[in-house]
mmCIF file of C-alpha atoms in Angstrom:
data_model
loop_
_atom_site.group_PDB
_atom_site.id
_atom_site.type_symbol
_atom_site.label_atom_id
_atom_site.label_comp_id
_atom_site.label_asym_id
_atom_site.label_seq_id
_atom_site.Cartn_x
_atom_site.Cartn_y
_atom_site.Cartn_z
ATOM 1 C CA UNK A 1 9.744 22.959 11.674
ATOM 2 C CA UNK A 2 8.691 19.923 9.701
ATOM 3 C CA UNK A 3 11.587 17.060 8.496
ATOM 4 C CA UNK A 4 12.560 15.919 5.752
ATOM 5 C CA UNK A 5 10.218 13.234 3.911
ATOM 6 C CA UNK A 6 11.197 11.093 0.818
ATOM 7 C CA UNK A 7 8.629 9.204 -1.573
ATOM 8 C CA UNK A 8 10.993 6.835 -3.217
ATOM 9 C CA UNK A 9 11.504 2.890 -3.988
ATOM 10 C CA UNK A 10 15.340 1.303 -3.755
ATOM 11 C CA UNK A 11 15.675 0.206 -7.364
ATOM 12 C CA UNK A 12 15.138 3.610 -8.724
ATOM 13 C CA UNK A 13 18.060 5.111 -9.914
ATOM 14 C CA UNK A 14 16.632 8.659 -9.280
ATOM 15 C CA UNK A 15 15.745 7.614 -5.998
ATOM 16 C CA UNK A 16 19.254 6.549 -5.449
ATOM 17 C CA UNK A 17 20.440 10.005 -6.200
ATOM 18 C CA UNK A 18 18.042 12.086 -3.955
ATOM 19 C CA UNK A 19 19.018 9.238 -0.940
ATOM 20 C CA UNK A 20 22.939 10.323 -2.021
ATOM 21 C CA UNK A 21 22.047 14.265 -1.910
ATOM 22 C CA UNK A 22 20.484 13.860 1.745
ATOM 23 C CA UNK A 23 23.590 11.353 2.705
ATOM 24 C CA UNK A 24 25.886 14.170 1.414
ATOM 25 C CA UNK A 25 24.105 17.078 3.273
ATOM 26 C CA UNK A 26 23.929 14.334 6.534
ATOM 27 C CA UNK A 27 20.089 14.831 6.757
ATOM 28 C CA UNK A 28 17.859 13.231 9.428
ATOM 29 C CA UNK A 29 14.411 12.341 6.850
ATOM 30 C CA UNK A 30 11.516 9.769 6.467
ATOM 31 C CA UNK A 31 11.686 6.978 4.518
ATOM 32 C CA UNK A 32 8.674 6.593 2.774
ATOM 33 C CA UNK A 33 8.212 3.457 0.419
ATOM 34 C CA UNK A 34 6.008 3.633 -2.443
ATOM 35 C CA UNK A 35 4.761 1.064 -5.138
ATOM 36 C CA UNK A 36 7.205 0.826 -7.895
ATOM 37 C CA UNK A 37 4.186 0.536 -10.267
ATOM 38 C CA UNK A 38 0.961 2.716 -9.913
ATOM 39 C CA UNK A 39 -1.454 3.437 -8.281
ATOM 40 C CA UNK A 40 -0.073 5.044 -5.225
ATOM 41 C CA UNK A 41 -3.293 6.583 -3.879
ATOM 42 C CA UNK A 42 -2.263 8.467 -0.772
ATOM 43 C CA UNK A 43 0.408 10.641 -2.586
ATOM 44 C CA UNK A 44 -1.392 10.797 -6.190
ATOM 45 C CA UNK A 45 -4.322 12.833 -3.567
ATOM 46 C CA UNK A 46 -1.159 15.272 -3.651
ATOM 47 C CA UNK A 47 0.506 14.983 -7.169
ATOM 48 C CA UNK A 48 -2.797 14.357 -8.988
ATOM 49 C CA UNK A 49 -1.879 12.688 -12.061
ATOM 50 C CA UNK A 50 2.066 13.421 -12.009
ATOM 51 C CA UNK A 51 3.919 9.942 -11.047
ATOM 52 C CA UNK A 52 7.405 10.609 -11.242
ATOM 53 C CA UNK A 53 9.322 9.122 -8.184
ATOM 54 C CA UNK A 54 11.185 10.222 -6.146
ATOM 55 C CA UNK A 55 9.814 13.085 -4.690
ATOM 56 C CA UNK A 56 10.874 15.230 -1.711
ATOM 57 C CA UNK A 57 8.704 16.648 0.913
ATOM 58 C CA UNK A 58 9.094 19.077 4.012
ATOM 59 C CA UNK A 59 5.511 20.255 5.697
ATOM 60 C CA UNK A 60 3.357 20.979 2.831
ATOM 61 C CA UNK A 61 6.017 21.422 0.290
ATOM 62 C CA UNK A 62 6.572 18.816 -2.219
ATOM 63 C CA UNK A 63 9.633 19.050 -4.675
ATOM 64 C CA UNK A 64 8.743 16.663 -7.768
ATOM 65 C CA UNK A 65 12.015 16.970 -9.694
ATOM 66 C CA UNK A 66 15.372 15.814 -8.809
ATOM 67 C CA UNK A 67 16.898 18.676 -10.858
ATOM 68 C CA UNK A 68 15.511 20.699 -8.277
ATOM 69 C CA UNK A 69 16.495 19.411 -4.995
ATOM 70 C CA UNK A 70 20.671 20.838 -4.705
ATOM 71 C CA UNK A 71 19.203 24.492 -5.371
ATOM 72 C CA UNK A 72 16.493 23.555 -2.521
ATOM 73 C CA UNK A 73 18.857 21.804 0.214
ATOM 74 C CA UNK A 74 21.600 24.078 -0.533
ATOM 75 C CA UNK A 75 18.474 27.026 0.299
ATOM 76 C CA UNK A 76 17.587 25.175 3.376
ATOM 77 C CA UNK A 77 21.141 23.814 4.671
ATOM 78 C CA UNK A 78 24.218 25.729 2.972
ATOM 79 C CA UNK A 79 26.930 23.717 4.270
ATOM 80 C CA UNK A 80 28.612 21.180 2.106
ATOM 81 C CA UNK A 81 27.022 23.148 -0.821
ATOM 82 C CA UNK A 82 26.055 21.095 -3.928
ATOM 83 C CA UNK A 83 26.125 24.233 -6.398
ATOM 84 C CA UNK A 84 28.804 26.073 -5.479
ATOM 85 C CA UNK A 85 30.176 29.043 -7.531
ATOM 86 C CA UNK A 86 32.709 27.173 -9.706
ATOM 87 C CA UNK A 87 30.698 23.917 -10.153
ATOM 88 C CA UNK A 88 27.699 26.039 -11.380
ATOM 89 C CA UNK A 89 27.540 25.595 -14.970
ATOM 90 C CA UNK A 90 29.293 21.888 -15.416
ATOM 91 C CA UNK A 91 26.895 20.840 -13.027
ATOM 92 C CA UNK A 92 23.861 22.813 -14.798
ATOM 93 C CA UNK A 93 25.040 21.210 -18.136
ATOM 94 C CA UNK A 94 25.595 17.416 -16.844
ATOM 95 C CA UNK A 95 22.249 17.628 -15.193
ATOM 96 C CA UNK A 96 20.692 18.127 -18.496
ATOM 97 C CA UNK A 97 21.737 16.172 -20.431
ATOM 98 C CA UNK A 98 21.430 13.274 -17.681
ATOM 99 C CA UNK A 99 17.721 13.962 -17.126
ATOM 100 C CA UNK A 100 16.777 12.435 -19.362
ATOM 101 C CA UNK A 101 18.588 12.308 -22.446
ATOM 102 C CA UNK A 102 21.549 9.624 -20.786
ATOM 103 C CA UNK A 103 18.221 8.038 -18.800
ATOM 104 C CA UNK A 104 16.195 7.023 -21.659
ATOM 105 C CA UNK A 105 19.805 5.820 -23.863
ATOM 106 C CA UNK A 106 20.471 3.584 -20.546
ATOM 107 C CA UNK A 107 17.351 1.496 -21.084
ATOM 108 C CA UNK A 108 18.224 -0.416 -23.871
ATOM 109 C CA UNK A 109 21.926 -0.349 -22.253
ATOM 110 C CA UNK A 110 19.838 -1.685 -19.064
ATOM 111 C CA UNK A 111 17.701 -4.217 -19.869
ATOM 112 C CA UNK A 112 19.239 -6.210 -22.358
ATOM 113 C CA UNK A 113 17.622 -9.457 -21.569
ATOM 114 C CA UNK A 114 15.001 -11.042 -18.973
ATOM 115 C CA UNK A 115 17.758 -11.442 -16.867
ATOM 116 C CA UNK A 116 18.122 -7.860 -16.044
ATOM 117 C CA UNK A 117 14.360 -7.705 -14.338
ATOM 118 C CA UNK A 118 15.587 -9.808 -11.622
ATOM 119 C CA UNK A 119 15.921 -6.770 -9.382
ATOM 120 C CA UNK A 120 12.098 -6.114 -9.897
ATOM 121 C CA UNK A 121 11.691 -10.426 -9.757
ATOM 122 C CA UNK A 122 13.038 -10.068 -6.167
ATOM 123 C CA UNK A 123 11.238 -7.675 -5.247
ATOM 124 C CA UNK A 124 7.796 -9.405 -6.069
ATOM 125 C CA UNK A 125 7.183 -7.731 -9.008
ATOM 126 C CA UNK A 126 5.864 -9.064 -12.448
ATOM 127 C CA UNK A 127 8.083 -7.895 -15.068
ATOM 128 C CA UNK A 128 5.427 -8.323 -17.313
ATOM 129 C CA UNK A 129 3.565 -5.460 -15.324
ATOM 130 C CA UNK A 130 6.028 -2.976 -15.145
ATOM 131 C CA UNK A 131 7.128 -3.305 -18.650
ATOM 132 C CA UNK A 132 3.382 -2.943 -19.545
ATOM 133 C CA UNK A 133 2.981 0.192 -17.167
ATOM 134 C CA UNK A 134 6.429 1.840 -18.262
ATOM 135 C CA UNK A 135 6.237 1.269 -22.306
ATOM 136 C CA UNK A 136 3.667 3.495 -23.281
ATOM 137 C CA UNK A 137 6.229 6.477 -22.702
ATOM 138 C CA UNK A 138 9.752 4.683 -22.562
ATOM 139 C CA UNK A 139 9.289 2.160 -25.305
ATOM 140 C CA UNK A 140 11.723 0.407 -27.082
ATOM 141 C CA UNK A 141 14.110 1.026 -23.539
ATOM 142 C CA UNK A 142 12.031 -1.073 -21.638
ATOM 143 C CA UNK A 143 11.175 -3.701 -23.852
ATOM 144 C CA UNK A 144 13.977 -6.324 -24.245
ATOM 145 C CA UNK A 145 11.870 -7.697 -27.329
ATOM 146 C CA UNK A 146 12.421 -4.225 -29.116
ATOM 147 C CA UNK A 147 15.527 -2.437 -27.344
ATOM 148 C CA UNK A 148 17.873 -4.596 -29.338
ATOM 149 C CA UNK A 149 16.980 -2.490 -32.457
ATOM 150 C CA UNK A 150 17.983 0.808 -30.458
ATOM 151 C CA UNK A 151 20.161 -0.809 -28.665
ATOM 152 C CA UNK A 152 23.977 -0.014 -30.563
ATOM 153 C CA UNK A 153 23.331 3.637 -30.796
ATOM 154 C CA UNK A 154 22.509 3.645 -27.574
ATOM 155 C CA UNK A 155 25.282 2.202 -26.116
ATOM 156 C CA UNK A 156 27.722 4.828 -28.310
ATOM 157 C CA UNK A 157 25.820 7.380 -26.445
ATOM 158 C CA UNK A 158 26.758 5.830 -23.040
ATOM 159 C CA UNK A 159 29.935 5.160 -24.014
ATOM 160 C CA UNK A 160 30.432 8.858 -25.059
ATOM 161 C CA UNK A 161 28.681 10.291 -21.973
ATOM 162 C CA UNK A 162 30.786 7.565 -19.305
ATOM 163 C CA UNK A 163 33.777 8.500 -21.084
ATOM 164 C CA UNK A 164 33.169 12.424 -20.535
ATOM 165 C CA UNK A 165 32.938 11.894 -17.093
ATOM 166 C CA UNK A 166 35.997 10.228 -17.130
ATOM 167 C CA UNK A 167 37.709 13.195 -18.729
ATOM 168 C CA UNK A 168 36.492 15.196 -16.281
ATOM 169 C CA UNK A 169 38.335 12.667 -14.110
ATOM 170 C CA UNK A 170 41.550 12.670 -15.691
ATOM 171 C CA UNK A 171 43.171 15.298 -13.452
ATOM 172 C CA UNK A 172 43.427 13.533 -10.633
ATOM 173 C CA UNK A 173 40.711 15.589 -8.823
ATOM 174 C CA UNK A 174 38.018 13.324 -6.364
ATOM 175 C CA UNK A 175 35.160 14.626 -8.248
ATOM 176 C CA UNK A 176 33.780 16.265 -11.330
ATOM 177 C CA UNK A 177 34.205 19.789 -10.258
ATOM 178 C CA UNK A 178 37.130 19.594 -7.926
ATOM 179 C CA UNK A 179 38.230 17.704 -4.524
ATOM 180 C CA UNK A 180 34.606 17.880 -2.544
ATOM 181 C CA UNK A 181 31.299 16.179 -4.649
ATOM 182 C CA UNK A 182 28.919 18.939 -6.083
ATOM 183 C CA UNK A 183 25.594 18.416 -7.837
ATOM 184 C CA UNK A 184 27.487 17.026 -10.995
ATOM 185 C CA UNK A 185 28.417 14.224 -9.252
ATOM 186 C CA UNK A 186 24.900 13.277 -8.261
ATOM 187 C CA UNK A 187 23.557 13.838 -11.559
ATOM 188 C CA UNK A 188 26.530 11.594 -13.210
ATOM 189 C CA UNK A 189 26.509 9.144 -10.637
ATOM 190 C CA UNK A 190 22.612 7.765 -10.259
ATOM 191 C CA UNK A 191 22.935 6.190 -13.824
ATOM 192 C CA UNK A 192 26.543 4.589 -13.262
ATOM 193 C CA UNK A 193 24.987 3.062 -10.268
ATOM 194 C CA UNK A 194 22.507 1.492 -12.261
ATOM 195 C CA UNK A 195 25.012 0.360 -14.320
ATOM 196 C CA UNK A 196 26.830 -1.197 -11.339
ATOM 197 C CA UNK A 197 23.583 -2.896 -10.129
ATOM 198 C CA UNK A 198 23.614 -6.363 -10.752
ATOM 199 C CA UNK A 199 24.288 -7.736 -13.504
ATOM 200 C CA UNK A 200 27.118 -5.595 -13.777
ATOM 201 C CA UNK A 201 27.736 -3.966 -17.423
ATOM 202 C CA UNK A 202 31.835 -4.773 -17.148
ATOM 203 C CA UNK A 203 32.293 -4.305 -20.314
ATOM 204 C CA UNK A 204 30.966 -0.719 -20.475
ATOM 205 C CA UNK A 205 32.715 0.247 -16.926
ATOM 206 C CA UNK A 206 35.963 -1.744 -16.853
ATOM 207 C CA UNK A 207 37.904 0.278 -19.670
ATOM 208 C CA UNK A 208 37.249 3.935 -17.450
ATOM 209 C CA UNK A 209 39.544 3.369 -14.544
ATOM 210 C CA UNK A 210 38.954 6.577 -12.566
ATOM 211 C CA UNK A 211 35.458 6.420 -13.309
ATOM 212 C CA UNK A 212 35.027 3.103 -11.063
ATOM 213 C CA UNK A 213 37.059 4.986 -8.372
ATOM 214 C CA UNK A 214 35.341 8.087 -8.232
ATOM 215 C CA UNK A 215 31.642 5.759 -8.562
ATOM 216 C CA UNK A 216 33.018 3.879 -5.102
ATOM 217 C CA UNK A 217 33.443 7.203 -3.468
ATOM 218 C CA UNK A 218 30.587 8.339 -3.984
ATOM 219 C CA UNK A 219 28.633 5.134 -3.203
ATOM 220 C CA UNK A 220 30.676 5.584 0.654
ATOM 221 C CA UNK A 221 28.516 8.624 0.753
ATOM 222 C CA UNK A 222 25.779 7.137 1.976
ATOM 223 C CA UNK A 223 21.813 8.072 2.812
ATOM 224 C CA UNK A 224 22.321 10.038 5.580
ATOM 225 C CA UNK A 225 19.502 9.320 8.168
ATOM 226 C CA UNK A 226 16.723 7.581 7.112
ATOM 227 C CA UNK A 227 13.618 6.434 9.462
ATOM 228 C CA UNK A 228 11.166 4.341 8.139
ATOM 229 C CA UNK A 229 8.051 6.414 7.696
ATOM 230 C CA UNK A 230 4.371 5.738 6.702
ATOM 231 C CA UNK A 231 3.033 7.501 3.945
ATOM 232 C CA UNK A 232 0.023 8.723 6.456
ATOM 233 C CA UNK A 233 2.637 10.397 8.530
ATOM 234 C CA UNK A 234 4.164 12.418 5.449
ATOM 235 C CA UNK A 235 0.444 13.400 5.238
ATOM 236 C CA UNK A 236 -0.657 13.794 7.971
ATOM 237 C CA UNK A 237 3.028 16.351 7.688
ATOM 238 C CA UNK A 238 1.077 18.155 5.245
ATOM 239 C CA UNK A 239 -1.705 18.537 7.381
ATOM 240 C CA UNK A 240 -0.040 19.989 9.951
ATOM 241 C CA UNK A 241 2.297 22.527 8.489
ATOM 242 C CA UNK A 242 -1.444 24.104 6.943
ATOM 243 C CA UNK A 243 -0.576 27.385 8.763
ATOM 244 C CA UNK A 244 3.517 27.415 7.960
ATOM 245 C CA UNK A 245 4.663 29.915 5.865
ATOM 246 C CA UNK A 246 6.284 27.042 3.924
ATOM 247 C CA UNK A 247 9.562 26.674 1.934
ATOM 248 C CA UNK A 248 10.977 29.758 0.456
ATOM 249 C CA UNK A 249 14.005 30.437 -2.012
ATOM 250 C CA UNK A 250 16.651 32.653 -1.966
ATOM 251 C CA UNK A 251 16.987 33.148 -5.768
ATOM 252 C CA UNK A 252 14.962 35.730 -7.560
ATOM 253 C CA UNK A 253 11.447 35.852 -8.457
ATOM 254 C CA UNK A 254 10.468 36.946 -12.067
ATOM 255 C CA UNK A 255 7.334 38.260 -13.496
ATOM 256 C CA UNK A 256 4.996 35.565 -15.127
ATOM 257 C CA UNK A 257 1.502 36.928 -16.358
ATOM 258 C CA UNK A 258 0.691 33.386 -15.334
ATOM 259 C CA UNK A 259 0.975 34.179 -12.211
ATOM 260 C CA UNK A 260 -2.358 33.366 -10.192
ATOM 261 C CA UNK A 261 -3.933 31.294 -12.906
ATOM 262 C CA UNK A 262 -5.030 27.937 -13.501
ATOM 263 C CA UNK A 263 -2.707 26.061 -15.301
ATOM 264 C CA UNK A 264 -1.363 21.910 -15.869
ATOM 265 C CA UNK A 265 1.944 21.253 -15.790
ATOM 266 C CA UNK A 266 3.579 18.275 -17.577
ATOM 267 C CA UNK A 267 6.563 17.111 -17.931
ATOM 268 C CA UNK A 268 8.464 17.797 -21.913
ATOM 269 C CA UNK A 269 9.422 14.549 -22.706
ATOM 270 C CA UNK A 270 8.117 11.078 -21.361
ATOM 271 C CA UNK A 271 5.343 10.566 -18.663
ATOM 272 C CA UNK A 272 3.774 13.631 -19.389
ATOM 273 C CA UNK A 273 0.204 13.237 -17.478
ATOM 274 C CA UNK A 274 -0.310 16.622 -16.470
ATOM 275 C CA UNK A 275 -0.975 18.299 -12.970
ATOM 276 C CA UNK A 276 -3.553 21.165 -12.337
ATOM 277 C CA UNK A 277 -3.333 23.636 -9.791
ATOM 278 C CA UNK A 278 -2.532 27.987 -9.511
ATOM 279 C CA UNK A 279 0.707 28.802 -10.403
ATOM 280 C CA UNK A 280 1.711 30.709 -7.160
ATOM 281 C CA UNK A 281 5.474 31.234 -8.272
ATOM 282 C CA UNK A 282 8.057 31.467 -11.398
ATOM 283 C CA UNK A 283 11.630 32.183 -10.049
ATOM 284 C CA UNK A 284 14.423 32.026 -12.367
ATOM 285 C CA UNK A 285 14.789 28.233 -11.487
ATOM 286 C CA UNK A 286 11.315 26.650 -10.890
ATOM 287 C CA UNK A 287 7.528 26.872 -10.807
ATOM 288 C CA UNK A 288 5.028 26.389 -7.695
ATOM 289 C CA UNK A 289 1.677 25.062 -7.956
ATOM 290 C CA UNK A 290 -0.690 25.387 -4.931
ATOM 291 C CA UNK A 291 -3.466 23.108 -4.997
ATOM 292 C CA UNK A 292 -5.927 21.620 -2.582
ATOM 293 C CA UNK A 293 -5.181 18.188 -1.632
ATOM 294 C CA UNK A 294 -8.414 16.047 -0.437
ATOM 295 C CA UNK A 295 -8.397 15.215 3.290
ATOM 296 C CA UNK A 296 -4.994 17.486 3.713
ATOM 297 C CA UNK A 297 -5.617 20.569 2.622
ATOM 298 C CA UNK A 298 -3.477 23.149 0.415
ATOM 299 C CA UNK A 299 -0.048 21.681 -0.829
ATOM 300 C CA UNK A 300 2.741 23.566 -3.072
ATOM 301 C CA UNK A 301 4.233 21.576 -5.769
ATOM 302 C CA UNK A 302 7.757 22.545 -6.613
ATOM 303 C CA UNK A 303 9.177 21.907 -9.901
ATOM 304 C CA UNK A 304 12.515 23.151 -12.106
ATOM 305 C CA UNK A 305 11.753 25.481 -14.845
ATOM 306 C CA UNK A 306 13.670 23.460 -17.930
ATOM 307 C CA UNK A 307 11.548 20.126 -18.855
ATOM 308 C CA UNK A 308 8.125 21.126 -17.618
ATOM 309 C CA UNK A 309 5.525 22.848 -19.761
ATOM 310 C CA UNK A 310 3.041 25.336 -18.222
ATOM 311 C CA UNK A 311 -0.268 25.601 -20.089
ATOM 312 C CA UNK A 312 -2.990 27.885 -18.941
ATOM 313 C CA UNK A 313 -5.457 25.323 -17.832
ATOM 314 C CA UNK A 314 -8.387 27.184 -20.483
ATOM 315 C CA UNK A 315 -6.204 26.260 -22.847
ATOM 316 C CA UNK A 316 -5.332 22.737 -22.075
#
């Protein structure tokens, strides 16, 4: 049966989450670095025009959200179970309002000056690029010329979200839900880390004491196994699993009468280039779209139901 495959880059703070889902489940998985910026040619012959990062891959199953990755490795690998029965709705709720709602308020938050691109600096990138590839669908958060104007109501929005976490804190409990991390955590977590990457936003962190706490603890839990991996071998993964029956879940299938056609699927909100292929399932959760991928073959895209619009592709 085919492992575990990530598509990510370290500075991403949704990267940093799916990395802290596998740590948490203690996965075995590939590595696979990709371009921070676009083009990323081998996996765009997969995604087609989507270019969201990370994304999550096991044979020829790709899972393109990170909403959707605790119902999928809880489906493949139920112990230590990120959605368990009492941490089902907090963790439902956090997760969207997180993704992206706290995301896009964190920009401005974020990148308050030049001095916050040195991440990307050291990494050989040219700010200049990535603020020219990313503002088309995240402007003002990415500009430090125009966040300051958004800028103060954004930070009330952080301040409001951090200190809800902290709430959920208050009781003493190790995490959001209770004493063992559930997929709350993960979705809190990823944009506190980014606010713990350097430099540091004290100022915003310092005054939530159990916050900080609960952030190192789940920092300690760590990626798990990683392997450095090529992107040809996650493709050449595809490639192989051609005749696997492929991923499956164990929540219930509903009746679309999409169901068989073309159709694009794009994200609702920001970086909505669209992706065409036959929608092959609607569950209660997510969408599948089974397209052929050049030199590979047929691939399943995987994506959560809320935030992605399905358009029959005659009408698109």
């Amino acid at each position: 049966m085919a492992g575990w495959m990530l598509y990510h880059y370290g500075v991403s703070p949704y990267a940093e989450k799916a990395r802290l889902l596998l740590g948490h489940k203690q996965l075995a998985w590939g590595s696979i670095e990709v371009p921070v910026i676009p083009p990323r040619p081998g996996l765009q012959k997969v995604l087609g025009g989507f270019r969201r990062i990370p994304v999550l891959q096991r044979g020829a199953d790709f899972f393109c959200d990170t909403r959707l990755l605790p119902h999928v490795l809880d489906s493949v690998h139920p112990e230590r179970p990120l959605l368990p029965r009492h941490a089902w709705v907090v963790s439902t709720l956090i997760a969207q309002w997180v993704e992206p709602r706290v995301f896009l308020m964190m920009g401005p938050v974020r990148f308050e000056s030049r001095d916050d691109l040195q991440a990307l600096e050291a990494m050989g990138l040219v700010p200049g690029d990535f603020l020219r590839d990313r503002a088309p669908f995240m402007a003002p958060a990415v500009d430090t010329r125009r966040s300051g104007t958004v800028r103060a109501s954004a930070r009330d929005h952080v301040v409001s979200y951090l200190a809800l976490l902290e709430a959920l804190l208050d009781n003493g409990q190790g995490y959001l839900c209770g004493s063992e991390p559930c997929a709350a955590d993960f979705s809190g977590y990823h944009t506190v880390w980014w606010l713990r990457a350097a430099p540091r936003r004290h100022a915003l962190l310092d005054r939530f004491s159990a916050l900080g706490a609960w952030a190192d603890r789940m920092a300690a839990i760590g990626h798990g196994r990683p392997r450095p991996t090529s992107i040809d071998e996650g493709l050449q993964a595809a490639c192989d699993a051609q005749a696997d029956a492929g991923w499956q879940p164990d929540w219930p299938a509903v009746n679309d009468v999409r169901l068989g056609c073309e159709v694009s699927l794009q994200p609702d909100d920001y970086g909505r280039d669209p992706v065409f292929g036959t929608l092959t399932a609607v569950t209660e959760r997510h969408f599948t779209l089974t397209r052929e991928a050049p030199d590979i073959g047929w691939v399943r895209l995987h994506f959560p139901k809320v935030g992605y619009e399905v358009v029959l592709a005659e009408a698109a």
